[in-house]
Each structure stands twice: as structure tokens, then as C-alpha cells.
Short mmCIF file of C-alpha atoms and ligand atoms in Angstrom, two decimals:
data_model
loop_
_atom_site.label_atom_id
_atom_site.label_comp_id
_atom_site.label_asym_id
_atom_site.label_seq_id
_atom_site.Cartn_x
_atom_site.Cartn_y
_atom_site.Cartn_z
CA MET N 1 4.01 -91.54 -10.30
CA SER N 2 0.84 -93.17 -9.76
CA PRO N 3 0.86 -96.70 -7.76
CA ASN N 4 -0.29 -99.04 -10.63
CA LEU N 5 2.58 -97.73 -12.54
CA TYR N 6 4.87 -98.69 -9.61
CA TYR N 7 3.48 -101.94 -9.35
CA PHE N 8 3.66 -102.65 -13.03
CA ILE N 9 7.14 -101.55 -13.21
CA LEU N 10 7.95 -103.99 -10.29
CA LEU N 11 6.28 -106.82 -11.57
CA SER N 12 8.16 -106.18 -15.16
CA VAL N 13 11.53 -106.16 -13.30
CA SER N 14 10.63 -109.27 -11.23
CA ILE N 15 9.91 -111.37 -14.60
CA ILE N 16 12.67 -110.02 -16.63
CA THR N 17 14.73 -111.02 -13.56
CA ALA N 18 13.46 -114.49 -13.82
CA PHE N 19 14.13 -115.08 -17.58
CA ILE N 20 17.49 -113.76 -17.24
CA PHE N 21 18.53 -116.40 -14.80
CA ILE N 22 16.71 -119.06 -16.59
CA PHE N 23 18.65 -118.05 -19.63
CA LEU N 24 21.93 -118.17 -17.89
CA TYR N 25 21.29 -121.29 -16.19
CA LYS N 26 19.32 -123.19 -19.14
CA ASN N 27 22.39 -125.15 -20.40
CA ARG N 28 23.05 -126.33 -16.93
CA LEU N 29 19.61 -127.34 -16.70
CA ARG N 30 19.28 -129.23 -19.77
CA SER N 31 22.62 -131.03 -19.19
CA LEU N 32 21.94 -132.22 -15.77
CA ASN N 33 18.34 -132.79 -16.36
CA ASN N 34 17.80 -133.76 -12.80
CA PRO N 35 15.17 -132.12 -10.81
CA ALA N 36 17.03 -132.59 -7.53
CA PHE N 37 19.59 -130.59 -8.41
CA ILE N 38 17.29 -128.27 -10.37
CA ALA N 39 15.20 -127.45 -7.28
CA PRO N 40 17.51 -125.61 -5.10
CA LEU N 41 18.96 -123.69 -7.96
CA ILE N 42 15.34 -122.24 -8.85
CA LEU N 43 15.12 -121.46 -4.95
CA GLU N 44 18.38 -119.75 -5.03
CA ALA N 45 17.17 -117.76 -8.22
CA ILE N 46 14.14 -116.74 -6.83
CA ASP N 47 16.22 -115.51 -3.75
CA GLU N 48 18.15 -113.39 -5.72
CA ALA N 49 15.05 -112.24 -7.61
CA ILE N 50 13.08 -111.20 -4.58
CA ILE N 51 16.28 -109.63 -3.02
CA ILE N 52 17.04 -107.57 -6.58
CA THR N 53 12.94 -106.67 -6.20
CA ASN N 54 13.14 -105.52 -2.91
CA SER N 55 16.51 -103.46 -3.34
CA ILE N 56 14.54 -101.90 -6.62
CA GLU N 57 11.51 -101.59 -4.84
CA LYS N 58 13.12 -99.60 -1.73
CA LYS N 59 14.81 -97.49 -4.43
CA PHE N 60 11.73 -96.70 -6.02
CA GLN N 61 10.11 -96.10 -2.94
CA THR N 62 12.49 -93.75 -1.54
CA GLN N 63 12.64 -91.86 -5.14
CA LEU N 64 8.99 -91.77 -5.09
CA GLN N 65 8.67 -89.99 -1.71
CA GLU N 66 10.92 -87.35 -2.57
CA LYS N 67 9.22 -86.86 -5.89
CA THR N 68 5.96 -86.83 -3.91
CA LYS N 69 7.29 -84.42 -1.43
CA LYS N 70 8.41 -82.02 -4.23
CA LEU N 71 4.98 -82.23 -5.87
CA ALA N 72 3.48 -81.30 -2.71
CA ASP N 73 5.85 -78.50 -2.15
CA ILE N 74 5.21 -77.00 -5.73
CA ASN N 75 1.64 -77.49 -5.24
CA ASN N 76 1.53 -75.50 -1.96
CA LEU N 77 3.76 -72.91 -3.76
CA ILE N 78 1.11 -72.56 -6.82
CA GLU N 79 -1.68 -72.33 -4.21
CA ASN N 80 0.31 -69.63 -2.36
CA MET N 81 0.61 -67.70 -5.67
CA LYS N 82 -2.88 -68.36 -6.59
CA GLN N 83 -4.12 -66.52 -3.44
CA TYR N 84 -1.47 -63.85 -3.58
CA LYS N 85 -2.61 -63.21 -7.09
CA LYS N 86 -6.15 -63.06 -6.02
CA ILE N 87 -5.25 -60.62 -3.49
CA GLU N 88 -3.42 -58.70 -5.92
CA GLU N 89 -6.40 -58.64 -8.11
CA ASP N 90 -8.67 -57.57 -5.63
CA ASN N 91 -6.45 -54.64 -4.52
CA ILE N 92 -5.81 -53.56 -8.15
CA GLU N 93 -9.76 -53.81 -9.08
CA GLN N 94 -10.13 -51.74 -5.80
CA LYS N 95 -7.39 -49.18 -6.96
CA ILE N 96 -9.14 -48.90 -10.36
CA GLN N 97 -12.41 -48.33 -8.80
CA GLU N 98 -10.94 -45.62 -6.47
CA ILE N 99 -9.20 -43.86 -9.27
CA THR N 100 -12.13 -43.89 -11.62
CA PHE N 101 -14.22 -42.67 -8.90
CA ASP N 102 -11.77 -39.72 -8.24
CA ILE N 103 -11.44 -39.02 -12.26
CA ARG N 104 -15.20 -38.88 -12.37
CA GLU N 105 -15.41 -36.73 -9.54
CA GLU N 106 -12.57 -34.26 -10.73
CA HIS N 107 -14.25 -34.50 -14.29
CA THR N 108 -17.60 -33.27 -12.67
CA ARG N 109 -16.05 -30.64 -10.74
CA LEU N 110 -14.05 -29.19 -13.91
CA TYR N 111 -17.15 -29.37 -15.76
CA THR N 112 -19.34 -27.28 -13.16
CA ALA N 113 -16.58 -25.02 -12.94
CA VAL N 114 -16.14 -24.51 -16.63
CA LYS N 115 -20.00 -24.64 -17.25
CA ASN N 116 -20.31 -21.56 -14.93
CA LEU N 117 -17.34 -19.68 -15.63
CA ASN N 118 -17.84 -15.81 -16.23
CA PHE N 119 -15.68 -16.32 -19.05
CA GLY N 120 -17.09 -17.96 -22.44
CA PHE N 121 -15.09 -21.07 -23.20
CA ILE N 122 -15.29 -23.41 -26.23
CA ILE N 123 -13.25 -26.50 -27.27
CA ILE N 124 -13.12 -27.25 -30.94
CA ASP N 125 -11.35 -29.67 -32.95
CA LYS N 126 -9.04 -29.51 -36.14
CA GLU N 127 -12.17 -29.39 -38.17
CA LYS N 128 -13.82 -26.73 -36.03
CA ASN N 129 -16.40 -29.32 -34.36
CA ILE N 130 -17.61 -27.84 -31.33
CA ILE N 131 -16.65 -30.43 -28.52
CA ILE N 132 -17.46 -28.61 -25.34
CA THR N 133 -18.96 -24.90 -24.61
CA ASN N 134 -20.11 -23.29 -21.38
CA ASN N 135 -22.94 -20.98 -20.43
CA ALA N 136 -21.15 -17.91 -21.63
CA ALA N 137 -20.31 -19.05 -24.70
CA ASP N 138 -23.73 -20.58 -25.58
CA ASP N 139 -24.86 -17.10 -24.53
CA LEU N 140 -22.58 -15.12 -26.64
CA PHE N 141 -22.61 -17.14 -29.76
CA SER N 142 -26.48 -18.34 -29.58
CA ILE N 143 -25.20 -21.86 -29.38
CA PRO N 144 -28.53 -24.18 -28.84
CA PRO N 145 -28.39 -26.24 -25.50
CA VAL N 146 -29.46 -29.43 -27.30
CA ARG N 147 -27.33 -29.87 -30.41
CA THR N 148 -25.14 -32.33 -32.32
CA ASN N 149 -22.65 -31.77 -34.38
CA ILE N 150 -22.28 -28.07 -34.57
CA ASN N 151 -19.33 -26.68 -36.60
CA PHE N 152 -17.70 -23.02 -35.11
CA GLN N 153 -17.80 -21.99 -38.46
CA ASN N 154 -21.78 -22.44 -38.94
CA LEU N 155 -22.58 -19.94 -35.90
CA GLN N 156 -24.06 -16.76 -36.61
CA ILE N 157 -21.24 -14.10 -35.49
CA HIS N 158 -21.75 -10.64 -36.21
CA THR N 159 -18.82 -8.43 -35.65
CA ARG N 160 -19.08 -4.74 -36.33
CA ASP N 161 -15.28 -4.29 -36.50
CA ASN N 162 -13.20 -5.85 -39.43
CA VAL N 163 -12.54 -8.95 -37.48
CA ASP N 164 -12.80 -12.16 -39.04
CA LEU N 165 -12.86 -14.39 -36.14
CA ILE N 166 -13.00 -17.74 -38.06
CA LYS N 167 -9.99 -16.55 -40.09
CA ASN N 168 -8.29 -15.86 -36.60
CA THR N 169 -9.30 -19.56 -35.53
CA ASP N 170 -8.05 -21.16 -38.72
CA SER N 171 -4.65 -19.29 -38.48
CA THR N 172 -4.32 -20.82 -34.95
CA ILE N 173 -5.09 -24.41 -35.76
CA LYS N 174 -2.94 -23.98 -39.05
CA ASN N 175 0.09 -22.27 -37.50
CA GLY N 176 -0.41 -22.98 -33.78
CA ASN N 177 -0.21 -19.48 -32.69
CA GLN N 178 -2.17 -17.84 -29.99
CA SER N 179 -4.73 -14.72 -30.86
CA PHE N 180 -6.04 -11.94 -28.78
CA LEU N 181 -8.94 -9.90 -30.11
CA GLU N 182 -9.40 -6.93 -28.04
CA ASN N 183 -12.52 -5.14 -27.36
CA ILE N 184 -14.40 -6.53 -30.35
CA HIS N 185 -17.97 -5.67 -30.96
CA ILE N 186 -19.61 -9.09 -31.33
CA ASN N 187 -23.46 -10.15 -31.48
CA ASN N 188 -24.29 -6.58 -29.39
CA LYS N 189 -21.60 -7.69 -26.87
CA TYR N 190 -18.26 -6.18 -26.31
CA VAL N 191 -15.42 -8.77 -25.94
CA ASN N 192 -12.14 -9.69 -25.55
CA ILE N 193 -11.54 -12.89 -27.29
CA PHE N 194 -8.47 -15.13 -26.74
CA ILE N 195 -7.92 -18.11 -28.86
CA SER N 196 -4.94 -20.81 -28.17
CA PRO N 197 -3.98 -24.02 -29.88
CA ILE N 198 -4.33 -27.54 -28.52
CA ILE N 199 -1.00 -29.02 -29.09
CA THR N 200 -0.60 -32.93 -28.36
CA LEU N 201 2.31 -35.05 -29.74
CA SER N 202 0.53 -35.53 -32.97
CA GLY N 203 0.40 -31.75 -33.52
CA THR N 204 -2.49 -29.27 -33.21
CA THR N 205 -5.55 -31.09 -32.25
CA GLY N 206 -7.72 -28.31 -32.21
CA ALA N 207 -8.16 -24.84 -30.18
CA VAL N 208 -9.56 -23.68 -27.09
CA ILE N 209 -11.76 -20.26 -27.33
CA LEU N 210 -11.83 -17.76 -24.36
CA THR N 211 -13.94 -14.70 -24.23
CA GLU N 212 -14.44 -12.11 -21.83
CA ASP N 213 -17.72 -9.84 -21.75
CA ARG N 214 -16.74 -6.27 -21.29
CA THR N 215 -19.86 -4.94 -22.06
CA GLU N 216 -20.88 -3.49 -18.83
CA LYS N 217 -17.12 -2.37 -18.34
CA GLN N 218 -17.30 -0.58 -21.51
CA ILE N 219 -20.44 1.03 -20.83
CA THR N 220 -19.47 2.14 -17.25
CA GLN N 221 -16.29 3.42 -18.52
CA LYS N 222 -17.71 5.16 -21.43
CA SER N 223 -20.47 7.19 -18.98
CA LYS N 224 -17.62 7.98 -16.69
CA GLU N 225 -15.66 9.70 -19.34
CA ASP N 226 -18.77 11.32 -20.59
CA PHE N 227 -19.76 12.33 -17.07
CA TYR N 228 -16.00 13.59 -16.23
CA THR N 229 -15.74 15.63 -19.59
CA ILE N 230 -19.40 17.18 -19.35
CA ALA N 231 -19.14 17.98 -15.50
CA SER N 232 -15.73 19.38 -16.07
CA HIS N 233 -16.50 21.23 -19.12
CA GLU N 234 -19.55 22.81 -17.32
CA LEU N 235 -17.51 23.72 -14.01
CA ARG N 236 -14.81 25.09 -16.08
CA THR N 237 -16.61 27.74 -18.06
CA PRO N 238 -17.87 29.52 -15.11
CA LEU N 239 -14.94 29.06 -12.97
CA THR N 240 -12.78 30.68 -15.73
CA ALA N 241 -15.04 33.32 -15.78
CA ILE N 242 -14.86 33.96 -11.82
CA ARG N 243 -11.05 34.02 -12.02
CA ASP N 244 -10.87 36.59 -14.78
CA TYR N 245 -13.47 38.79 -12.69
CA ILE N 246 -11.74 38.16 -9.63
CA ALA N 247 -8.54 39.25 -11.46
CA ILE N 248 -10.06 42.29 -12.84
CA ILE N 249 -11.29 43.35 -9.08
CA LYS N 250 -7.69 42.71 -7.73
CA GLN N 251 -6.26 44.82 -10.70
CA ILE N 252 -8.52 47.56 -10.71
CA TYR N 253 -10.37 47.90 -7.54
CA LEU N 254 -8.41 46.15 -4.57
CA GLU N 255 -6.31 49.22 -3.91
CA ASP N 256 -9.56 51.33 -3.06
CA ILE N 257 -11.00 48.79 -1.27
CA LYS N 258 -10.65 49.90 2.81
CA ASN N 259 -12.34 47.07 4.18
CA GLU N 260 -9.87 44.52 5.17
CA GLU N 261 -12.41 41.68 5.66
CA LEU N 262 -13.66 42.61 1.69
CA LYS N 263 -9.95 42.52 0.98
CA ASN N 264 -9.31 38.95 2.56
CA LEU N 265 -12.72 37.56 0.91
CA ILE N 266 -11.48 38.33 -2.76
CA ASN N 267 -8.22 36.91 -2.09
CA ASP N 268 -9.60 33.95 -0.67
CA ILE N 269 -12.01 33.65 -3.79
CA ASP N 270 -9.01 33.83 -5.96
CA THR N 271 -7.33 31.31 -4.12
CA LEU N 272 -10.11 28.79 -3.96
CA SER N 273 -11.08 29.28 -7.93
CA ALA N 274 -7.59 28.64 -8.66
CA ARG N 275 -7.75 25.36 -6.79
CA LEU N 276 -11.25 24.55 -8.22
CA ILE N 277 -9.74 25.04 -11.80
CA ASN N 278 -6.76 22.64 -10.81
CA ILE N 279 -9.31 19.93 -9.82
CA VAL N 280 -11.51 20.26 -12.76
CA ASN N 281 -8.25 20.27 -15.10
CA ASP N 282 -7.17 16.99 -13.48
CA PHE N 283 -10.35 15.52 -14.02
CA LEU N 284 -10.04 16.45 -17.91
CA ASP N 285 -6.61 15.88 -18.06
CA THR N 286 -6.83 12.03 -16.74
CA PRO N 287 -9.04 10.14 -19.39
CA LYS N 288 -7.11 12.07 -22.31
CA LEU N 289 -3.88 11.07 -20.61
CA GLU N 290 -5.06 7.47 -20.41
CA GLN N 291 -5.98 7.31 -24.06
CA GLY N 292 -2.83 9.11 -25.44
CA LYS N 293 -4.99 11.91 -26.31
CA ILE N 294 -2.59 14.52 -24.95
CA ASN N 295 0.41 15.66 -26.78
CA ILE N 296 3.52 15.62 -25.19
CA LYS N 297 6.61 17.60 -26.54
CA LYS N 298 10.25 16.32 -26.53
CA GLU N 299 12.32 19.29 -26.85
CA PRO N 300 15.06 20.93 -24.92
CA CYS N 301 14.16 22.58 -21.69
CA ASP N 302 15.75 24.53 -19.16
CA LEU N 303 15.00 22.70 -15.76
CA ILE N 304 16.58 25.26 -13.58
CA GLU N 305 14.66 27.94 -14.94
CA ILE N 306 11.06 25.92 -14.58
CA ILE N 307 12.01 24.73 -10.92
CA LYS N 308 12.35 28.70 -10.17
CA ALA N 309 9.50 29.51 -11.74
CA CYS N 310 7.36 26.96 -9.85
CA ILE N 311 9.08 28.26 -6.57
CA ASN N 312 7.69 31.48 -7.17
CA GLU N 313 4.58 30.16 -8.28
CA THR N 314 4.00 27.95 -5.07
CA SER N 315 5.52 30.69 -2.74
CA SER N 316 1.86 32.19 -2.34
CA ILE N 317 0.54 29.04 -0.60
CA ALA N 318 4.18 28.33 1.30
CA THR N 319 4.44 31.86 2.85
CA PRO N 320 1.01 31.98 4.62
CA LYS N 321 2.17 28.92 6.63
CA ASN N 322 5.46 30.10 7.18
CA LEU N 323 7.18 27.15 4.89
CA SER N 324 10.42 27.94 2.90
CA ILE N 325 10.96 26.74 -0.28
CA LYS N 326 14.65 26.61 -1.93
CA LEU N 327 16.55 25.08 -4.47
CA ASN N 328 19.84 23.03 -3.24
CA ASP N 329 23.17 24.12 -4.94
CA PRO N 330 21.58 25.04 -8.67
CA LEU N 331 23.82 23.70 -11.30
CA LYS N 332 24.25 26.29 -14.03
CA SER N 333 22.49 24.52 -16.90
CA VAL N 334 20.44 21.61 -16.74
CA ILE N 335 18.75 21.03 -19.91
CA VAL N 336 16.46 18.08 -20.39
CA LEU N 337 14.25 16.60 -23.29
CA GLY N 338 10.55 16.86 -22.37
CA ASP N 339 7.73 19.08 -22.40
CA LYS N 340 7.87 22.41 -20.25
CA GLU N 341 4.48 22.78 -19.69
CA LYS N 342 4.05 19.31 -18.25
CA ILE N 343 7.14 19.47 -16.32
CA ARG N 344 5.75 22.22 -14.43
CA GLN N 345 2.67 20.55 -13.69
CA ILE N 346 4.56 17.50 -12.21
CA LEU N 347 6.75 20.16 -10.13
CA ILE N 348 3.79 22.26 -9.28
CA ASN N 349 1.61 19.02 -7.98
CA LEU N 350 4.60 17.84 -5.76
CA ILE N 351 5.79 21.04 -4.49
CA SER N 352 2.04 21.60 -3.41
CA ASN N 353 1.85 18.12 -1.72
CA GLY N 354 4.64 19.11 0.35
CA ILE N 355 3.19 22.47 1.46
CA LYS N 356 -0.10 21.00 1.68
CA TYR N 357 1.08 18.07 4.13
CA THR N 358 3.79 19.99 5.87
CA GLU N 359 3.32 22.46 8.87
CA GLN N 360 6.78 23.28 10.20
CA GLY N 361 9.96 23.67 8.04
CA GLY N 362 9.71 23.69 4.42
CA ILE N 363 10.47 22.15 0.87
CA THR N 364 14.13 21.59 -0.56
CA ILE N 365 14.37 20.77 -4.31
CA ASN N 366 17.82 18.84 -5.42
CA VAL N 367 18.96 18.26 -8.82
CA GLU N 368 21.64 15.63 -9.70
CA LYS N 369 22.93 13.60 -12.67
CA THR N 370 22.34 10.05 -12.22
CA LEU N 371 24.28 7.14 -14.28
CA GLY N 372 21.99 6.63 -17.12
CA SER N 373 22.02 9.83 -19.02
CA ARG N 374 19.34 11.25 -16.67
CA TYR N 375 18.76 14.29 -14.28
CA LYS N 376 17.12 13.51 -11.07
CA ILE N 377 14.71 15.97 -9.41
CA SER N 378 13.99 15.47 -5.79
CA ILE N 379 11.40 17.14 -3.78
CA GLN N 380 11.72 17.01 0.03
CA ASP N 381 9.56 18.15 2.68
CA THR N 382 9.49 17.97 6.48
CA GLY N 383 5.93 17.04 6.80
CA LYS N 384 3.68 14.41 8.22
CA GLY N 385 5.22 11.62 6.20
CA ILE N 386 3.32 8.80 4.52
CA PRO N 387 2.15 5.55 6.57
CA LYS N 388 4.05 2.44 4.98
CA GLU N 389 0.78 0.64 4.35
CA ASN N 390 -0.22 3.60 1.98
CA ILE N 391 2.92 3.78 0.00
CA LYS N 392 2.38 0.82 -2.67
CA PHE N 393 -0.48 2.33 -4.52
CA LEU N 394 0.53 5.89 -3.98
CA PHE N 395 0.70 6.38 -7.73
CA ASN N 396 -2.68 4.78 -8.46
CA LYS N 397 -5.61 6.75 -9.59
CA PHE N 398 -7.81 8.24 -6.51
CA GLN N 399 -5.35 7.14 -3.96
CA ARG N 400 -5.65 9.50 -1.06
CA THR N 401 -3.65 8.51 1.84
CA ASP N 402 -4.55 11.34 4.05
CA PRO N 403 -7.23 10.14 6.44
CA THR N 404 -8.47 13.86 7.15
CA ARG N 405 -9.34 13.87 3.52
CA HIS N 406 -7.84 17.26 2.88
CA MET N 407 -10.30 19.33 1.15
CA THR N 408 -8.72 19.87 -1.94
CA SER N 409 -7.30 16.26 -2.15
CA THR N 410 -8.59 14.33 -5.33
CA GLY N 411 -6.01 11.33 -5.37
CA LEU N 412 -5.14 12.25 -9.12
CA GLY N 413 -2.30 14.49 -8.97
CA LEU N 414 0.55 11.54 -8.16
CA TYR N 415 -1.45 9.50 -10.63
CA ILE N 416 -1.27 12.28 -13.49
CA SER N 417 2.47 13.17 -12.40
CA ARG N 418 3.35 9.41 -13.04
CA LEU N 419 1.69 9.33 -16.41
CA LEU N 420 3.33 12.65 -17.61
CA VAL N 421 6.80 11.42 -16.65
CA GLU N 422 6.43 7.85 -18.05
CA LYS N 423 5.56 9.68 -21.24
CA MET N 424 8.52 11.97 -21.36
CA ASN N 425 10.69 8.51 -20.74
CA GLY N 426 11.13 9.26 -16.92
CA THR N 427 10.61 7.57 -13.69
CA ILE N 428 8.50 8.83 -10.57
CA THR N 429 8.94 7.46 -7.25
CA LEU N 430 8.81 8.02 -3.33
CA GLU N 431 12.30 7.98 -2.30
CA ASN N 432 11.62 7.63 1.55
CA SER N 433 8.97 8.79 3.88
CA GLU N 434 9.17 8.58 7.70
CA GLU N 435 5.97 9.39 9.68
CA GLY N 436 6.33 12.72 11.45
CA LYS N 437 9.41 13.41 9.67
CA GLY N 438 8.85 13.84 5.89
CA SER N 439 8.83 12.46 2.35
CA THR N 440 11.02 12.75 -0.70
CA PHE N 441 9.47 12.36 -4.12
CA SER N 442 11.46 12.37 -7.04
CA PHE N 443 11.51 11.79 -10.75
CA THR N 444 13.94 11.60 -13.83
CA LEU N 445 13.87 12.90 -17.08
CA PRO N 446 16.52 12.22 -20.02
CA ILE N 447 19.22 14.59 -20.25
CA TYR N 448 18.89 16.69 -23.64
CA GLU N 449 22.68 17.03 -24.88
CA GLN N 450 23.72 13.56 -24.41
CA MET N 451 20.48 11.93 -26.49
CA ASN N 452 21.36 14.30 -29.46
CA LYS N 453 24.96 13.49 -29.73
P1 ADP T 501 -4.06 14.85 -3.79
O1 ADP T 501 -2.99 15.22 -3.20
O2 ADP T 501 -4.92 15.46 -4.56
O3 ADP T 501 -4.98 14.00 -2.87
P2 ADP T 501 -2.14 13.32 -4.72
O4 ADP T 501 -1.98 12.13 -5.82
O5 ADP T 501 -1.14 14.28 -5.28
O6 ADP T 501 -3.58 13.78 -4.62
O7 ADP T 501 -1.77 12.24 -3.41
C1 ADP T 501 -2.10 11.22 -3.02
C2 ADP T 501 -2.33 11.14 -1.60
O8 ADP T 501 -0.98 10.69 -1.17
C3 ADP T 501 -2.54 12.43 -0.84
O9 ADP T 501 -4.01 12.32 -0.57
C4 ADP T 501 -2.00 12.31 0.69
O10 ADP T 501 -2.41 11.52 1.43
C5 ADP T 501 -0.61 11.47 -0.02
N1 ADP T 501 0.66 12.34 -0.32
C6 ADP T 501 0.97 13.05 -1.43
N2 ADP T 501 2.02 13.83 -1.15
C7 ADP T 501 2.34 13.97 0.08
C8 ADP T 501 3.34 14.33 0.80
N3 ADP T 501 4.36 15.24 0.38
N4 ADP T 501 3.52 14.19 2.07
C9 ADP T 501 2.26 13.28 2.81
N5 ADP T 501 1.58 12.81 2.14
C10 ADP T 501 1.38 12.77 0.86
#
């Protein structure tokens, strides 16, 4: 309350009090009509008025002080709040600046990473307008570096395969499904293309198109395959001729040859040419198997008969090393579903490996029925074993774990065996191996009878 207002109220109260007093005593004053009598009454009234005024003044002063104090407190509070608000505002501003900076940094990092990705990267909106591309995509689709409003549909895309990239993109945007186009010949390049929808709360808002350039890989792969095929064919023809000549020499002339050294030489040529033909065959088989170009029969085969034939065949390399090959407790008849020639190839490879990497003891073959309508054939040797660190990739292409790199080793035998076993719906594994003690390889094949019941 302002002081002026306070004095105004005080004065008004005093005047009102004086009037009340005059009103109350006006009859007595009139009737007495005597100044001597009136004077003390007036004084008394004034005294009373002063007392009333003082008490009112006191009361107002106390209230005023209380109000002023409260106002001061409120004022302090408001000041504190103002300061707090300012600090908060400053903090928020700083935080927003920091976050904005971080976002910008992250954006630049992402943008640079995407720009220089080996993969082509394009983001389009629902109408197929290009929003973002990177260098690889610009290069593949000949997108000009400076551009405005380019639509994916208007790019010059020439595909040799009957693949409609635009149709696939439309389908992704419309149905929200992903598309994968493999090895497409596009604008003179071989690419894999992956199209994925961008889905937000409001539905599909566009698509991401990723492209992987496979041109170099394709060319390398093709030259590799061509090289294998040409080299192997060129090697196989003369090698087969050598083997035929050696077979004739052995059949007709070996008994007549008296010179032991010459006899040994002829036998060595026979063994070595056989190994070389096997290696050449592995090189020829691998790409064909990988591409599914080898026909694998699925017919009933007598497993025990095949194993016995393989033992016979490999004894010629086991005997010179004094190694035994035996079939453990042969079951009477084990008929599996597969390809006789391929089963033989797998067995010969596993038994030959056993012989190759064993110096003492021998090879034991075991056949048992497994729980899942299969027979498991195990080939156990007492050889050098395989170091643990080499086990993981054993069945991959060109894996040779032997540090001495055995002369006949190509690292293809187990890989081919795996492909063949898998094509006959079986599995192949290294059951166990301990360095210096030996290894056990096993593979499974489906049982014929149960499959056909
Ligand atoms: P290759 O014998 O022609 O090298 P494989 O694919 O048959 O090719 O074998 C791959 C590698 O696995 C071999 O180089 C050898 O180091 C190892 N290996 C295979 N079988 C055995 C075995 N029975 N004992 C020890 N090592 C083996």
C-alpha cells in the first residue's frame, strides 16, 4: 500500500469520527447552547478521535509492515526464479548447441561413409524421386553429380537379363516387400541388387536400393573355371594315354623284364600317373559339383560291398607302408540310398588320407545305424592327427593343414567329399583327432529300406 493512500485513509477516518461525534452530541450542544460546557466536550471528543485514530494507525502500520514483508519475500522469490530460469535457459541452449553439433558431426560421418561405400546406395521417395546417392551408384547408373529432381524411373538402365528393375522397385514401394536380384548384367556390369522398403508410421515412404558390383569377381571366377577346365582337359588326355601304355607294358612285358630297377620304375610311373589323374579329376569335378552340373543318382547301394571294394583298391598303397585296413564286425547287408560311384569316391578319399597321414598301425572302418534312419560310416586311423586350430576349415576348398605339404595334396579331397555327401542328403564330419594318435572321419547316408516304406 502506498503512503499517500495510507494518509488519505487515516484523514478520512478522523473526519468521519469527528462527524459521528458531532452528530451524536448535536442535540445536547443545541439545548445547552453554552460555550463553557461545549469546550470540554469538544476536547474530550477530539481526544477520543485521536485515540481511535492512533489505534487505527497502529493497526494499519502492523498490517502494512506484514504486507510489505510478504511483498519483499515474493519479490525475492521472483528474482530467484528469474535467475534460475536464466541459468536453465543458458543450460538448455548450450545443450541444444552440443546436440546439434553432435548430430551434424554424425551426419557428416555417415554421409562420407555412405558416399565412399563400395556398395551403390540410393534412397528414393514414394514417387521414385532420388533423394540420396553415393559415388558407386552414380557410377553404375550414370547419375550426373550436379542434378535436380531426378527420378529413378528416368535413368538409362540397360539390363541384358530380362529383369525390370523399375518394376521390382515399384513392387517394393507398393507391397513393402524386399527384392534381391542376383548377378544382373546391368550397364555392362554384373551386380547384385537389393531393394528394401523404408517403412515409417505413415506406411512405406520410399525405398533403399543397394548394389554390389560383382564384375571383377565374375570375370575372375570365369577365368578360374576356364583355366581349370582347359588345363585339366589338356592334362587328362595325355595322362590317360600314359596310364593305358603303362597298363599294356605291365600286362604284356613286365614278366619278361629281368631288370628289377626297370620294373620298379614302371610300377612308380603307374602309381604316379594314377595320382595325377585323380588330382586332375578333382580339379575338373569341383566347379561342376559347385554348379550342380554333376548328376548324382539316388538308388539303392550295398554299402558293405562298396567298402570291401575300396579296401581292395587302397591296399596297394597301404601294404608298402605296412598299414592294415579292416572293416569292423561287418553287418550282413547295409543298403543305403545314394550314388555307388560317388560313395566309392568319398571312401577312397578318406581311406587314402588315412594311409597318407599314417606311418604306423592302420585304418579301421566301422558301420553303424544312427537314430535318424541313417548309416554312419567311420574311418579311423592311427596317424599324425590334425592340429585343433586347423579343424574349423577342414572341409573348405583348398585347405591343406599339413605343413609339409604332401606332394599329392591339393586340399580338394575333403571339400569334394563334403559336396558329394551333402548332395546325397548326408553329413560329413571329423569325429575326433588327436595329434600323434590319429583321426576319425565319418559320414552318414540315408537308409534305403526306411525311406521307401
Ligand atoms: P589333400 O589330402 O589332397 O590335401 P584333403 O581335402 O583330403 O586334401 O585334406 C585336407 C587336409 O586335411 C590335408 O592337407 C591334411 O593336412 C588334412 N587331413 C585330411 N585327412 C587327414 C588325416 N586322416 N590325418 C591327418 N590329416 C588329415
